[in-house]
mmCIF file with all atom_site columns, C-alpha atoms in Angstrom:
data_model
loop_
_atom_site.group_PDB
_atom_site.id
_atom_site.type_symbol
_atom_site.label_atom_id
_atom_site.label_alt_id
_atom_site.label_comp_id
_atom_site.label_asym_id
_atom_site.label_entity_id
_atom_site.label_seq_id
_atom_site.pdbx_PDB_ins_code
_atom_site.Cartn_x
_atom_site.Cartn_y
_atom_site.Cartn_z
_atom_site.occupancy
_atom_site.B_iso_or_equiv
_atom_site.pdbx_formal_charge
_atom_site.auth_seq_id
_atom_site.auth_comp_id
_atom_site.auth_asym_id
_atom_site.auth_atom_id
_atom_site.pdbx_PDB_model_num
ATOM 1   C CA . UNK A 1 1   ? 0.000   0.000   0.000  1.00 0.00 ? 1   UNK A CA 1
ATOM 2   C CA . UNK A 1 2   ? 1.234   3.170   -0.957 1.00 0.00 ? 2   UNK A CA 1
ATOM 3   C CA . UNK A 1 3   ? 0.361   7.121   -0.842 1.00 0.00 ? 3   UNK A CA 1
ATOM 4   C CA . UNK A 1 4   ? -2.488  6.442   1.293  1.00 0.00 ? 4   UNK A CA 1
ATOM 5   C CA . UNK A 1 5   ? -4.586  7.644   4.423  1.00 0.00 ? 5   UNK A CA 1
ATOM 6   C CA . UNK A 1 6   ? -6.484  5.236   6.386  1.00 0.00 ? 6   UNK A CA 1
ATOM 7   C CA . UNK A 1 7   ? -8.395  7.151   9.111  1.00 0.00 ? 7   UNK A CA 1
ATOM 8   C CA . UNK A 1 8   ? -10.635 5.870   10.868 1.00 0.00 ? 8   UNK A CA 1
ATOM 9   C CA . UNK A 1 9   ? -11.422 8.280   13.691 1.00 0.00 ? 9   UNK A CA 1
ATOM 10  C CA . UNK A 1 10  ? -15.043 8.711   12.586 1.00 0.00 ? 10  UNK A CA 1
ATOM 11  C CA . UNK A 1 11  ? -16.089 5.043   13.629 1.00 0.00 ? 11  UNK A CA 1
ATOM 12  C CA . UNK A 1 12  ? -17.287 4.151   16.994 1.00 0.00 ? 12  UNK A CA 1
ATOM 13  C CA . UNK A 1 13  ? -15.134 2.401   18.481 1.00 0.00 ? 13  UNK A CA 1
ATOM 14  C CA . UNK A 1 14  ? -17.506 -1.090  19.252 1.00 0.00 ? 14  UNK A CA 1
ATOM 15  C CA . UNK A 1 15  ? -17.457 -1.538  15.002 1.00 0.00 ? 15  UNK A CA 1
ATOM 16  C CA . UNK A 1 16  ? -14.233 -1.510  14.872 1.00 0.00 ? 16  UNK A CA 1
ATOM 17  C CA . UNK A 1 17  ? -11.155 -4.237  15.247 1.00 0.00 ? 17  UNK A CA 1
ATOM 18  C CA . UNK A 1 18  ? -7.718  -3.219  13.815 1.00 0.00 ? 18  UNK A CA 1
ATOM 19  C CA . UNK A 1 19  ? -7.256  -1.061  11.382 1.00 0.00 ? 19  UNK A CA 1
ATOM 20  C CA . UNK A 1 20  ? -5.164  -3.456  9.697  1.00 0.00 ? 20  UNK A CA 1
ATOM 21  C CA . UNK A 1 21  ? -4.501  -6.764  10.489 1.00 0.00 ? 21  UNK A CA 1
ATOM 22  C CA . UNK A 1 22  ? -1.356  -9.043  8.815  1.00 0.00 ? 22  UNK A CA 1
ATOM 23  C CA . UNK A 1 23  ? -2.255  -12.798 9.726  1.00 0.00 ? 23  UNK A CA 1
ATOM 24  C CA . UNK A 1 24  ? -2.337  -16.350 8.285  1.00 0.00 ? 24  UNK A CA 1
ATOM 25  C CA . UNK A 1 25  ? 1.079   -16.113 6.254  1.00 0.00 ? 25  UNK A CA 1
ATOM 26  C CA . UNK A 1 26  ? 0.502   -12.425 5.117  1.00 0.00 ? 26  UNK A CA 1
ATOM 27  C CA . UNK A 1 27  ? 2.803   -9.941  4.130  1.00 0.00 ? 27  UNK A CA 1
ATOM 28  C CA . UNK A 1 28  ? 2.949   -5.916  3.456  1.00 0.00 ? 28  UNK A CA 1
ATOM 29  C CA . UNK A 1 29  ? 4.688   -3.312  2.934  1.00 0.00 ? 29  UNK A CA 1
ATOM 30  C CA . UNK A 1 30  ? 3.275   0.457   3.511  1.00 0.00 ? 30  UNK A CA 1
ATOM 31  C CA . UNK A 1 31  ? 5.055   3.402   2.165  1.00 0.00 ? 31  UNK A CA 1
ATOM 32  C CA . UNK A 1 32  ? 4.249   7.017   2.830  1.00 0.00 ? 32  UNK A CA 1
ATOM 33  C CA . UNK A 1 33  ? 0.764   6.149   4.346  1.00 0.00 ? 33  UNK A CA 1
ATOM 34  C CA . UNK A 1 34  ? -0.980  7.957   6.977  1.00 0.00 ? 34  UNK A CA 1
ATOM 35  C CA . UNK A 1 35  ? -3.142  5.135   9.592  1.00 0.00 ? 35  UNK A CA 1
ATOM 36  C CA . UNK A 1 36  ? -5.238  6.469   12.332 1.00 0.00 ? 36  UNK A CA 1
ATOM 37  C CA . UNK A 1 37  ? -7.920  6.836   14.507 1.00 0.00 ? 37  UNK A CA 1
ATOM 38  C CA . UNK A 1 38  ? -8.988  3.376   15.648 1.00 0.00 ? 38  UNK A CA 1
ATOM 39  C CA . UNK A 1 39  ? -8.814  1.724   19.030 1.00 0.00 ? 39  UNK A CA 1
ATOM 40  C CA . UNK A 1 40  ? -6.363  -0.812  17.553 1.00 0.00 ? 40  UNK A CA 1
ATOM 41  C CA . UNK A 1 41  ? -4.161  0.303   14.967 1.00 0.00 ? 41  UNK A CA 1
ATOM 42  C CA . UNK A 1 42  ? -2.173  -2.665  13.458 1.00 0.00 ? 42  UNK A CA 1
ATOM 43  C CA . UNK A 1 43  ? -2.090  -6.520  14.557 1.00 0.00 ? 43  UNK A CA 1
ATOM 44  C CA . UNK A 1 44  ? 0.529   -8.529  12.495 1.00 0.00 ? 44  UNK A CA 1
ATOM 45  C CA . UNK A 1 45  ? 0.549   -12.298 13.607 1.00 0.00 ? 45  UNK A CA 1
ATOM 46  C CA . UNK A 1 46  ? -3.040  -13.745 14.639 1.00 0.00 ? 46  UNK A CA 1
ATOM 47  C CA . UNK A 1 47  ? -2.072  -15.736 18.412 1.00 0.00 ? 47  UNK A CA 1
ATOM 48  C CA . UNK A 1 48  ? -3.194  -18.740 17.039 1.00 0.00 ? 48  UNK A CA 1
ATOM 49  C CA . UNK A 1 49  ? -1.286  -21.956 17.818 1.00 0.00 ? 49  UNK A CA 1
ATOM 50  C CA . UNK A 1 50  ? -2.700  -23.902 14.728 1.00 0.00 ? 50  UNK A CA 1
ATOM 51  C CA . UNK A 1 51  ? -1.436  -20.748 12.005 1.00 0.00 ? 51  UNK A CA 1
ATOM 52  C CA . UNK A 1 52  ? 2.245   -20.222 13.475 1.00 0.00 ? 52  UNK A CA 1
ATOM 53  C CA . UNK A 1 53  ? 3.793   -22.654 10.927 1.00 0.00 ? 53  UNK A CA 1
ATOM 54  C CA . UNK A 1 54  ? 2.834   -20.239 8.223  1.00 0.00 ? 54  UNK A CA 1
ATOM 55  C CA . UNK A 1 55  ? 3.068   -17.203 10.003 1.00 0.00 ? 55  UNK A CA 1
ATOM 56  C CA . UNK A 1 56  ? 6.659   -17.424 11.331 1.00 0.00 ? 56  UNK A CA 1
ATOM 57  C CA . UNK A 1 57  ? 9.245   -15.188 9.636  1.00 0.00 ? 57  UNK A CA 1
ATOM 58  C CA . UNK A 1 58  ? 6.691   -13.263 7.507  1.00 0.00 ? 58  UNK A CA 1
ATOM 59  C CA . UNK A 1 59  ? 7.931   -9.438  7.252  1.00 0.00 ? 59  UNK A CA 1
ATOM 60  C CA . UNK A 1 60  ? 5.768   -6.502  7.411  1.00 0.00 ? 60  UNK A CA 1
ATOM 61  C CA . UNK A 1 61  ? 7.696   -2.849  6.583  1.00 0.00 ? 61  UNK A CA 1
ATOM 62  C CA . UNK A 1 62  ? 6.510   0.773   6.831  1.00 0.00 ? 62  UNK A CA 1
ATOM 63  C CA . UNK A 1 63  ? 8.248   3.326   5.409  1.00 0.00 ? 63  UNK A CA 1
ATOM 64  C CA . UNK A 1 64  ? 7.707   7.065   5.912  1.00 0.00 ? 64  UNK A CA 1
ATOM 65  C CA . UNK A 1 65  ? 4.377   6.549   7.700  1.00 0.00 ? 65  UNK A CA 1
ATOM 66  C CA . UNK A 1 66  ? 2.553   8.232   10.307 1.00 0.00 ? 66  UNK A CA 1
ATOM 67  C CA . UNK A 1 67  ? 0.781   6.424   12.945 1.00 0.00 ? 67  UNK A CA 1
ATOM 68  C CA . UNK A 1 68  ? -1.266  8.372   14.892 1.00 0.00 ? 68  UNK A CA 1
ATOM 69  C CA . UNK A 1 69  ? -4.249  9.312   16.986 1.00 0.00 ? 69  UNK A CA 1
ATOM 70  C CA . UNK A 1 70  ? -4.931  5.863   18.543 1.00 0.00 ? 70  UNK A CA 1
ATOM 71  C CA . UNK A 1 71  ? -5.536  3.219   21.432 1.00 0.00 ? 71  UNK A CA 1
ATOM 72  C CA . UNK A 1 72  ? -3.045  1.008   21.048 1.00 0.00 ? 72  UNK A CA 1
ATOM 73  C CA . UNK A 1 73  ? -1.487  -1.397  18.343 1.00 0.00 ? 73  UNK A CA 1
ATOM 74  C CA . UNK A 1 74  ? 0.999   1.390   16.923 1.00 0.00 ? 74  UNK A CA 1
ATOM 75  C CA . UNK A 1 75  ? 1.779   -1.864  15.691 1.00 0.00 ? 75  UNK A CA 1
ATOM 76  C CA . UNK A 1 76  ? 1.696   -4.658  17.743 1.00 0.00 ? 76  UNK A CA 1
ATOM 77  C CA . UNK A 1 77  ? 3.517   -8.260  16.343 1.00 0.00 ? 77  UNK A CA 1
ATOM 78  C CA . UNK A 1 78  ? 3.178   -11.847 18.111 1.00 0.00 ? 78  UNK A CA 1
ATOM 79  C CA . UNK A 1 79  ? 3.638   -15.121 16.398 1.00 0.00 ? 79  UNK A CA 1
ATOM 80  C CA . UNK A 1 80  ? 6.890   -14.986 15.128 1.00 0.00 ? 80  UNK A CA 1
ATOM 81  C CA . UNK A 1 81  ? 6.121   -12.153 12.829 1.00 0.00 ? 81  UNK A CA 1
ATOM 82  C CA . UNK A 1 82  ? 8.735   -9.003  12.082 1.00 0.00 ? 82  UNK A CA 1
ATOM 83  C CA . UNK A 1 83  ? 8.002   -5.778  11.798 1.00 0.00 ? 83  UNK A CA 1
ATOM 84  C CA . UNK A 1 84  ? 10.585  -3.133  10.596 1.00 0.00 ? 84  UNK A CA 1
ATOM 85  C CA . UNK A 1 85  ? 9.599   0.674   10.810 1.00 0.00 ? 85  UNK A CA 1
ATOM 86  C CA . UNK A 1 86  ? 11.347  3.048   8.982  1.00 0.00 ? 86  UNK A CA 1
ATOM 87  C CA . UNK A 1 87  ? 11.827  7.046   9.253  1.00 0.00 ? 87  UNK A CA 1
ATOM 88  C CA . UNK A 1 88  ? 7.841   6.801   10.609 1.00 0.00 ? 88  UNK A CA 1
ATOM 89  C CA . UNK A 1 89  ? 6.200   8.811   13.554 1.00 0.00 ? 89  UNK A CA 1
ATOM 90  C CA . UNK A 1 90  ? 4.558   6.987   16.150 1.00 0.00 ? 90  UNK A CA 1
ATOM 91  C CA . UNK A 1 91  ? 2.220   9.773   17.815 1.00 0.00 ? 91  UNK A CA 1
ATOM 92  C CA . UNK A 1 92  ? -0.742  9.802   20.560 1.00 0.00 ? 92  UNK A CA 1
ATOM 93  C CA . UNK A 1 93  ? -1.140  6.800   21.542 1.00 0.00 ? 93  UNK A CA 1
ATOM 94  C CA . UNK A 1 94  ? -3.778  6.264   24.252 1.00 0.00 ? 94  UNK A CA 1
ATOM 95  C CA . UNK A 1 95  ? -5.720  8.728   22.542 1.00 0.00 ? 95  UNK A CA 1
ATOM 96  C CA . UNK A 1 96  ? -8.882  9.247   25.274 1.00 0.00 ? 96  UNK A CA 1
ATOM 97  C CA . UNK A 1 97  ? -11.486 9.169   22.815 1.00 0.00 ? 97  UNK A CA 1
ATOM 98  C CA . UNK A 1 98  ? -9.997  5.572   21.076 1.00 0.00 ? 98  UNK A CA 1
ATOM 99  C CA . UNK A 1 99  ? -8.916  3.987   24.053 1.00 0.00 ? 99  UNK A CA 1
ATOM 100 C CA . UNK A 1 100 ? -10.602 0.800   25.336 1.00 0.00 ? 100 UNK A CA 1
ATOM 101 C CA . UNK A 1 101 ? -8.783  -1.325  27.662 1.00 0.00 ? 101 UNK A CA 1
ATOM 102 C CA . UNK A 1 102 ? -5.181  -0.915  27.124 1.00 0.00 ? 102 UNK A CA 1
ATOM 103 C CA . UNK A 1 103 ? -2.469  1.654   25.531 1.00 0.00 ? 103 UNK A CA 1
ATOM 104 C CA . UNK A 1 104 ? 0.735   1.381   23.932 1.00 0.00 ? 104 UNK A CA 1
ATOM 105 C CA . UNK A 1 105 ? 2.878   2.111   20.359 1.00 0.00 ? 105 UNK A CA 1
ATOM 106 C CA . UNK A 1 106 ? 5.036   -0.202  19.316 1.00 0.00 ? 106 UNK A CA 1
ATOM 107 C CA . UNK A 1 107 ? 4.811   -4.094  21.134 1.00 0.00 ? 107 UNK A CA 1
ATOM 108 C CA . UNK A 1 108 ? 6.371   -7.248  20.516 1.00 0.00 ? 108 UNK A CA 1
ATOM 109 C CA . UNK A 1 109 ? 5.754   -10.517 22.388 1.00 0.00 ? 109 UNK A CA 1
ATOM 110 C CA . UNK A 1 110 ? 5.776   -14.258 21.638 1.00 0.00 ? 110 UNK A CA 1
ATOM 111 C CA . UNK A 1 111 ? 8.178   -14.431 19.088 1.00 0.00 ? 111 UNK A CA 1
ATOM 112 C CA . UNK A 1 112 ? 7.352   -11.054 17.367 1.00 0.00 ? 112 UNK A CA 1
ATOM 113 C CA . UNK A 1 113 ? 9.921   -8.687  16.611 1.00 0.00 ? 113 UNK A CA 1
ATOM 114 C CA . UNK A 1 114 ? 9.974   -5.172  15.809 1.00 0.00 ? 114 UNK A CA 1
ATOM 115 C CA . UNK A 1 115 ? 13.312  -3.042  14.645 1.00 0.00 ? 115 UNK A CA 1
ATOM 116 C CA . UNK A 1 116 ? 12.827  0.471   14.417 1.00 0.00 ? 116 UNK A CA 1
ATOM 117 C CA . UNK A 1 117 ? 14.992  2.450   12.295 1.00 0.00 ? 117 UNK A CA 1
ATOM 118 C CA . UNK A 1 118 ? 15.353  6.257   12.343 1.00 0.00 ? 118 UNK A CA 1
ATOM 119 C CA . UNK A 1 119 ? 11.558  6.770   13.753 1.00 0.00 ? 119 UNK A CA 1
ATOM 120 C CA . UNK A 1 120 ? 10.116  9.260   15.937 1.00 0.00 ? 120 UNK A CA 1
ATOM 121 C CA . UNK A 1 121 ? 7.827   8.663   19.241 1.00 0.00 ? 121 UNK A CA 1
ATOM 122 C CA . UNK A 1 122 ? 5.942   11.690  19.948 1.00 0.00 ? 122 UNK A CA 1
ATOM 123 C CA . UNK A 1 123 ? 3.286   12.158  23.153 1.00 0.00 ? 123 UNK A CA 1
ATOM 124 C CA . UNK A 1 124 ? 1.722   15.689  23.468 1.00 0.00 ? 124 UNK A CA 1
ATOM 125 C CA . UNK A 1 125 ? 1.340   15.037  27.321 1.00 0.00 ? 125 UNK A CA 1
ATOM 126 C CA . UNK A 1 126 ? 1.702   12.624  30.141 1.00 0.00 ? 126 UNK A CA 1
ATOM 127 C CA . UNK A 1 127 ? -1.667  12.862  31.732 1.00 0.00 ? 127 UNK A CA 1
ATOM 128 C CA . UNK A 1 128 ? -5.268  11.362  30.317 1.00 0.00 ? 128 UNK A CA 1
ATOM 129 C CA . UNK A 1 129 ? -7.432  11.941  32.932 1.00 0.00 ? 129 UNK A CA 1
ATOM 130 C CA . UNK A 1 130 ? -8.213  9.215   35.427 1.00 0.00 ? 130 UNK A CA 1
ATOM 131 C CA . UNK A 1 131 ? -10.574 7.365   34.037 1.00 0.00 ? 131 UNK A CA 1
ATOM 132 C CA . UNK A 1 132 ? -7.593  6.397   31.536 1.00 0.00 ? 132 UNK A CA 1
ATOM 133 C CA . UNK A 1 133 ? -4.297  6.651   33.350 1.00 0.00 ? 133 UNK A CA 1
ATOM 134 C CA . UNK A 1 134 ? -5.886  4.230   36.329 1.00 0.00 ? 134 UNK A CA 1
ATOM 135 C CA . UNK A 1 135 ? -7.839  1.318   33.715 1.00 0.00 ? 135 UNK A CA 1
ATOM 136 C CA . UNK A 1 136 ? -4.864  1.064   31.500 1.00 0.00 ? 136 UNK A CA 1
ATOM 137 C CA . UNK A 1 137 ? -2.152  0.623   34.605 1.00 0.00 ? 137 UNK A CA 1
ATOM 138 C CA . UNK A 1 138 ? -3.925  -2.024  35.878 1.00 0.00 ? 138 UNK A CA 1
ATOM 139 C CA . UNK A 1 139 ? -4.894  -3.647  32.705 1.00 0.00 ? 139 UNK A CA 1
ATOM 140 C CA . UNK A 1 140 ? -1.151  -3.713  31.717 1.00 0.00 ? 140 UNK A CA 1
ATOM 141 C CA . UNK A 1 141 ? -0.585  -5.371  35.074 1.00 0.00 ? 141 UNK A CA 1
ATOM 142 C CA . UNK A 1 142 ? -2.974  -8.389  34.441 1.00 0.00 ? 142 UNK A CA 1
ATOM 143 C CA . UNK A 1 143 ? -1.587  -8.625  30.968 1.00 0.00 ? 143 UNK A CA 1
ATOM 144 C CA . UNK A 1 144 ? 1.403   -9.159  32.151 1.00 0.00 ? 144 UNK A CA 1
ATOM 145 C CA . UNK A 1 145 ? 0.666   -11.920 35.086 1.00 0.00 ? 145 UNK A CA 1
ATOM 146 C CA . UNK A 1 146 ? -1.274  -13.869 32.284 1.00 0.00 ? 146 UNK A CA 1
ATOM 147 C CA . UNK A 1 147 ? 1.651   -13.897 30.517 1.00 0.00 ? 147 UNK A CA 1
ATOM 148 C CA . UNK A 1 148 ? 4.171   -14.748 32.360 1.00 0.00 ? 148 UNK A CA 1
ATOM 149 C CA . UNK A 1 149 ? 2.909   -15.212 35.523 1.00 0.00 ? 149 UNK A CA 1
ATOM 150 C CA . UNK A 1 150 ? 5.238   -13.855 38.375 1.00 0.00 ? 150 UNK A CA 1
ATOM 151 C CA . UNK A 1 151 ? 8.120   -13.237 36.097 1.00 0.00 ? 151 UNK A CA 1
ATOM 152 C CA . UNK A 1 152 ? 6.024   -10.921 34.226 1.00 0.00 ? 152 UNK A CA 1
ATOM 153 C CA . UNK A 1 153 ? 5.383   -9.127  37.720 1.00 0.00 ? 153 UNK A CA 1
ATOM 154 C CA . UNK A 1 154 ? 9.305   -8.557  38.015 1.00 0.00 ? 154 UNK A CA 1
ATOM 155 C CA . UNK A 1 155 ? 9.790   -6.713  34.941 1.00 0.00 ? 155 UNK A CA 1
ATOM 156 C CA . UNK A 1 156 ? 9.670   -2.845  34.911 1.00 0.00 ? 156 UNK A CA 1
ATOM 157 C CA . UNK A 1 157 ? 8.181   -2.834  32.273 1.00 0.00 ? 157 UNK A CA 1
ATOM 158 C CA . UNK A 1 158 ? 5.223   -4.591  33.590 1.00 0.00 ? 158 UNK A CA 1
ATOM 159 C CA . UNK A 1 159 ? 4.342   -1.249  35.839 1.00 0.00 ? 159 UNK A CA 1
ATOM 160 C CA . UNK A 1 160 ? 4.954   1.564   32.635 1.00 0.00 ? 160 UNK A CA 1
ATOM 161 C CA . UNK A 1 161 ? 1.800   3.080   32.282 1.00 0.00 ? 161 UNK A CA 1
ATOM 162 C CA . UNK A 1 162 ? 0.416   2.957   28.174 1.00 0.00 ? 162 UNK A CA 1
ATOM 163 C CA . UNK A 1 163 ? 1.246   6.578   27.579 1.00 0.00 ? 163 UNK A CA 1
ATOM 164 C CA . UNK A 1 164 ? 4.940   5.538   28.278 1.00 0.00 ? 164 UNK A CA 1
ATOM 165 C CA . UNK A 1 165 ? 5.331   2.511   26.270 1.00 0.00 ? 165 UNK A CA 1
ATOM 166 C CA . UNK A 1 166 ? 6.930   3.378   22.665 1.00 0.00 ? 166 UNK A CA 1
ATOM 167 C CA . UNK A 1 167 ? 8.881   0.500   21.805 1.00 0.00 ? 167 UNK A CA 1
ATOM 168 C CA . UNK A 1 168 ? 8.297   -2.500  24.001 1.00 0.00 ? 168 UNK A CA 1
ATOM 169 C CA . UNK A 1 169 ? 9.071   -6.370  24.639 1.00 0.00 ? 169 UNK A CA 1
ATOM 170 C CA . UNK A 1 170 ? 7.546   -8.546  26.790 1.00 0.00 ? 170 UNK A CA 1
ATOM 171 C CA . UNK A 1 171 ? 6.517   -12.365 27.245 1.00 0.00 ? 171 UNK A CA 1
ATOM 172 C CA . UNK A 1 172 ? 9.441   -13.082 24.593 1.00 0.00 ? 172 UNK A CA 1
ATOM 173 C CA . UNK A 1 173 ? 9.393   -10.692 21.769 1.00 0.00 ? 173 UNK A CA 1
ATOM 174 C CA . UNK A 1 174 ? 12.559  -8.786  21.004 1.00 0.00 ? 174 UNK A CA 1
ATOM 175 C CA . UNK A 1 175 ? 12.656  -4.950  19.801 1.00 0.00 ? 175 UNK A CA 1
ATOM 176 C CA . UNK A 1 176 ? 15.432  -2.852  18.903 1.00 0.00 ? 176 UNK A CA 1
ATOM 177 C CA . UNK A 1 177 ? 15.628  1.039   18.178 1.00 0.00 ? 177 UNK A CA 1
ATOM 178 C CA . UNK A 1 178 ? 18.394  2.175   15.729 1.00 0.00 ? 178 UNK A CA 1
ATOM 179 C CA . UNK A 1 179 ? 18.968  6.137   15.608 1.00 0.00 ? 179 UNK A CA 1
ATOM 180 C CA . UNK A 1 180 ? 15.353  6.556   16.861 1.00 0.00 ? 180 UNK A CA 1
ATOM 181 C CA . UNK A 1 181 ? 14.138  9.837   19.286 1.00 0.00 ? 181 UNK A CA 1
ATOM 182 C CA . UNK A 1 182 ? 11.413  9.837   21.544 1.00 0.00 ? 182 UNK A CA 1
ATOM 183 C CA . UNK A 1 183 ? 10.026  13.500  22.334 1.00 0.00 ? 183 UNK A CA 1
ATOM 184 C CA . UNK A 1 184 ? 9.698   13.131  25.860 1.00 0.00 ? 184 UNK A CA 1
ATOM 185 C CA . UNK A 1 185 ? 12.282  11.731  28.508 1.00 0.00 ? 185 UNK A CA 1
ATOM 186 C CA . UNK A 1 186 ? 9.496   9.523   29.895 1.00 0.00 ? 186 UNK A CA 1
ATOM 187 C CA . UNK A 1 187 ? 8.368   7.526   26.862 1.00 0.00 ? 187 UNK A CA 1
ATOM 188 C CA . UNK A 1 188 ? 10.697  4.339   26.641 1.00 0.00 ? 188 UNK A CA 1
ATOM 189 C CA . UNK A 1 189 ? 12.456  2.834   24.081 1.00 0.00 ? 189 UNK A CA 1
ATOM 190 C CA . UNK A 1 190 ? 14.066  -0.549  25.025 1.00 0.00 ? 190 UNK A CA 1
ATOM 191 C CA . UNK A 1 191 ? 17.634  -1.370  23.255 1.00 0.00 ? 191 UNK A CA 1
ATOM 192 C CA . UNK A 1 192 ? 18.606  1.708   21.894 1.00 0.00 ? 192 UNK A CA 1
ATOM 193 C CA . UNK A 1 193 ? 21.428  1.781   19.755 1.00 0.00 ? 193 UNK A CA 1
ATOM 194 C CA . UNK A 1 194 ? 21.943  5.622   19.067 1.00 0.00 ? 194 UNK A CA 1
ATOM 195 C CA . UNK A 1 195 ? 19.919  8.535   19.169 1.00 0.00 ? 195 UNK A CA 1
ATOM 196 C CA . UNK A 1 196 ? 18.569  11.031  16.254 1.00 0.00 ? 196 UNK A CA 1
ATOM 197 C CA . UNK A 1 197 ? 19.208  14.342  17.015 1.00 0.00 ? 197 UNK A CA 1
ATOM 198 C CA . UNK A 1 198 ? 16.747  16.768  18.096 1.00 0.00 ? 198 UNK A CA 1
ATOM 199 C CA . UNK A 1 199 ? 17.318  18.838  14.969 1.00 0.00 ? 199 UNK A CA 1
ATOM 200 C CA . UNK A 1 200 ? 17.248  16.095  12.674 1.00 0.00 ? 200 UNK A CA 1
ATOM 201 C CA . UNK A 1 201 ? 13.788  14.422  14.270 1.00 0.00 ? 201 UNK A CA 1
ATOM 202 C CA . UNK A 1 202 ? 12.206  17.925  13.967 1.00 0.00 ? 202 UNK A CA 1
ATOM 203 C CA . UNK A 1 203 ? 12.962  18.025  9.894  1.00 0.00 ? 203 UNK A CA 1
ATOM 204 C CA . UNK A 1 204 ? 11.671  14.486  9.890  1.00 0.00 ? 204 UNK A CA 1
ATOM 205 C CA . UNK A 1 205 ? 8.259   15.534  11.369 1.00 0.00 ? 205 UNK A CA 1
ATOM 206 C CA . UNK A 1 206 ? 7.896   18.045  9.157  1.00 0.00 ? 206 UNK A CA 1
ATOM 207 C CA . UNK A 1 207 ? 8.703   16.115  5.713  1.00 0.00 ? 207 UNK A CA 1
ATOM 208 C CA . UNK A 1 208 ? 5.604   13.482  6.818  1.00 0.00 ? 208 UNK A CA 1
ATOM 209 C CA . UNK A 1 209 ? 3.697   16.719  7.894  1.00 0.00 ? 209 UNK A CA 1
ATOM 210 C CA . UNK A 1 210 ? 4.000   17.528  4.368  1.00 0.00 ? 210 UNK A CA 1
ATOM 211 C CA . UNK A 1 211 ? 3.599   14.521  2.624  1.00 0.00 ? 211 UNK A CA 1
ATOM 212 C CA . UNK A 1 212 ? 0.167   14.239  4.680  1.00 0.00 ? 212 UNK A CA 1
ATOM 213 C CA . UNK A 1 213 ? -0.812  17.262  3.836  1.00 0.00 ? 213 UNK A CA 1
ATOM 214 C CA . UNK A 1 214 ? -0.173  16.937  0.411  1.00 0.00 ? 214 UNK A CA 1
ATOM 215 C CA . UNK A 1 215 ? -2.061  14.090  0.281  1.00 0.00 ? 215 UNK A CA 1
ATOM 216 C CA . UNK A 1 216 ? -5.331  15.848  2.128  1.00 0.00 ? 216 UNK A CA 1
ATOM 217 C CA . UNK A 1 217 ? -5.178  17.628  -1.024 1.00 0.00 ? 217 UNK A CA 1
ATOM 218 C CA . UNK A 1 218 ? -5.593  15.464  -3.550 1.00 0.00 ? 218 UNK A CA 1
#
């Protein structure tokens, strides 16, 4: 998929699954696309024991995307499934009017992997009311413990609230963040290897910023 905007903010949120979803031995690649709005953005890899065979190893790339304006799934990979982002900005997630249960961006677990290459994770602000902040902490808790039980407990990652998590794994995903910048010193990025500048994250934003609104446009 190319060139394309995929928003889906005008849909209640109880019609609504993923706004994509890569399963049963799919691949994709998006370039220069613009996904938001839904409660769950992107699922890639479906859970189920009985597809892993042919879902193991299948790739699914972004390139100069924006993913935006959402609950959670900013994208989220499980079944052995690989995700690579490049030069894309990952923005409000746990957006109050598209959250359900849960928030986060970017999360890989059982297998999944994620590599994120030159990206940006922006939050405008910390704080989404309680009704929010309080749901999604403990929802993240019980995620974890039905994961991994006790272990899960142990990691710190297990107590982030949603509006922190950028780039996470848990429960035996892997994730790794190449020359990436997150806009605030409280959203986390695990295995960082380098750091974009401020300067050059700022003329990143602003090249997408164009290339969605040139799109509006058409």
């Amino acid at each position: 998929m190319e060139d394309s905007i995929i928003d889906l903010s005008a849909c209640p949120l109880e019609r609504l699954d993923e706004a994509a979803g890569i399963t049963w031995g799919s691949r994709a690649i998006f370039r220069r696309c613009v996904i938001r709005g839904a409660g769950k953005l992107i699922l890639c890899g479906s859970g189920d024991a009985d597809k892993l065979a042919v879902e193991r190893g299948k790739v699914v790339i972004f390139e100069d995307c924006i993913l935006e304006d959402f609950g959670r799934r900013g994208p989220e990979v499980q079944s052995c499934m690989w995700i690579i982002l490049r030069r894309c900005l990952i923005r409000n997630w746990g957006e109050p009017g598209r959250f359900d249960v849960r928030a986060f961006a970017a999360w890989a677990h059982h297998g999944g992997r994620i590599e994120a290459e030159s990206c940006v994770f922006d939050q405008p602000r910390f704080w989404r009311g309680w009704r929010v902040m309080v749901r999604d902490w403990l929802a993240h808790i019980g995620q974890s413990w039905n994961d991994e039980g006790l272990r899960g407990l142990l990691r710190p990652a297990a107590w982030l609230p949603g509006v922190c998590r950028g780039l996470i794994a848990t429960a035996g995903g892997h994730v790794r963040a190449e020359d990436c910048r997150a806009t605030r010193w409280w959203i986390r990025l695990e295995e960082r290897h380098g750091d974009m500048s401020q300067e050059d994250a700022a003329e990143m934003v602003r090249r997408l910023e164009a290339m969605r609104q040139d799109m509006e446009r058409r």
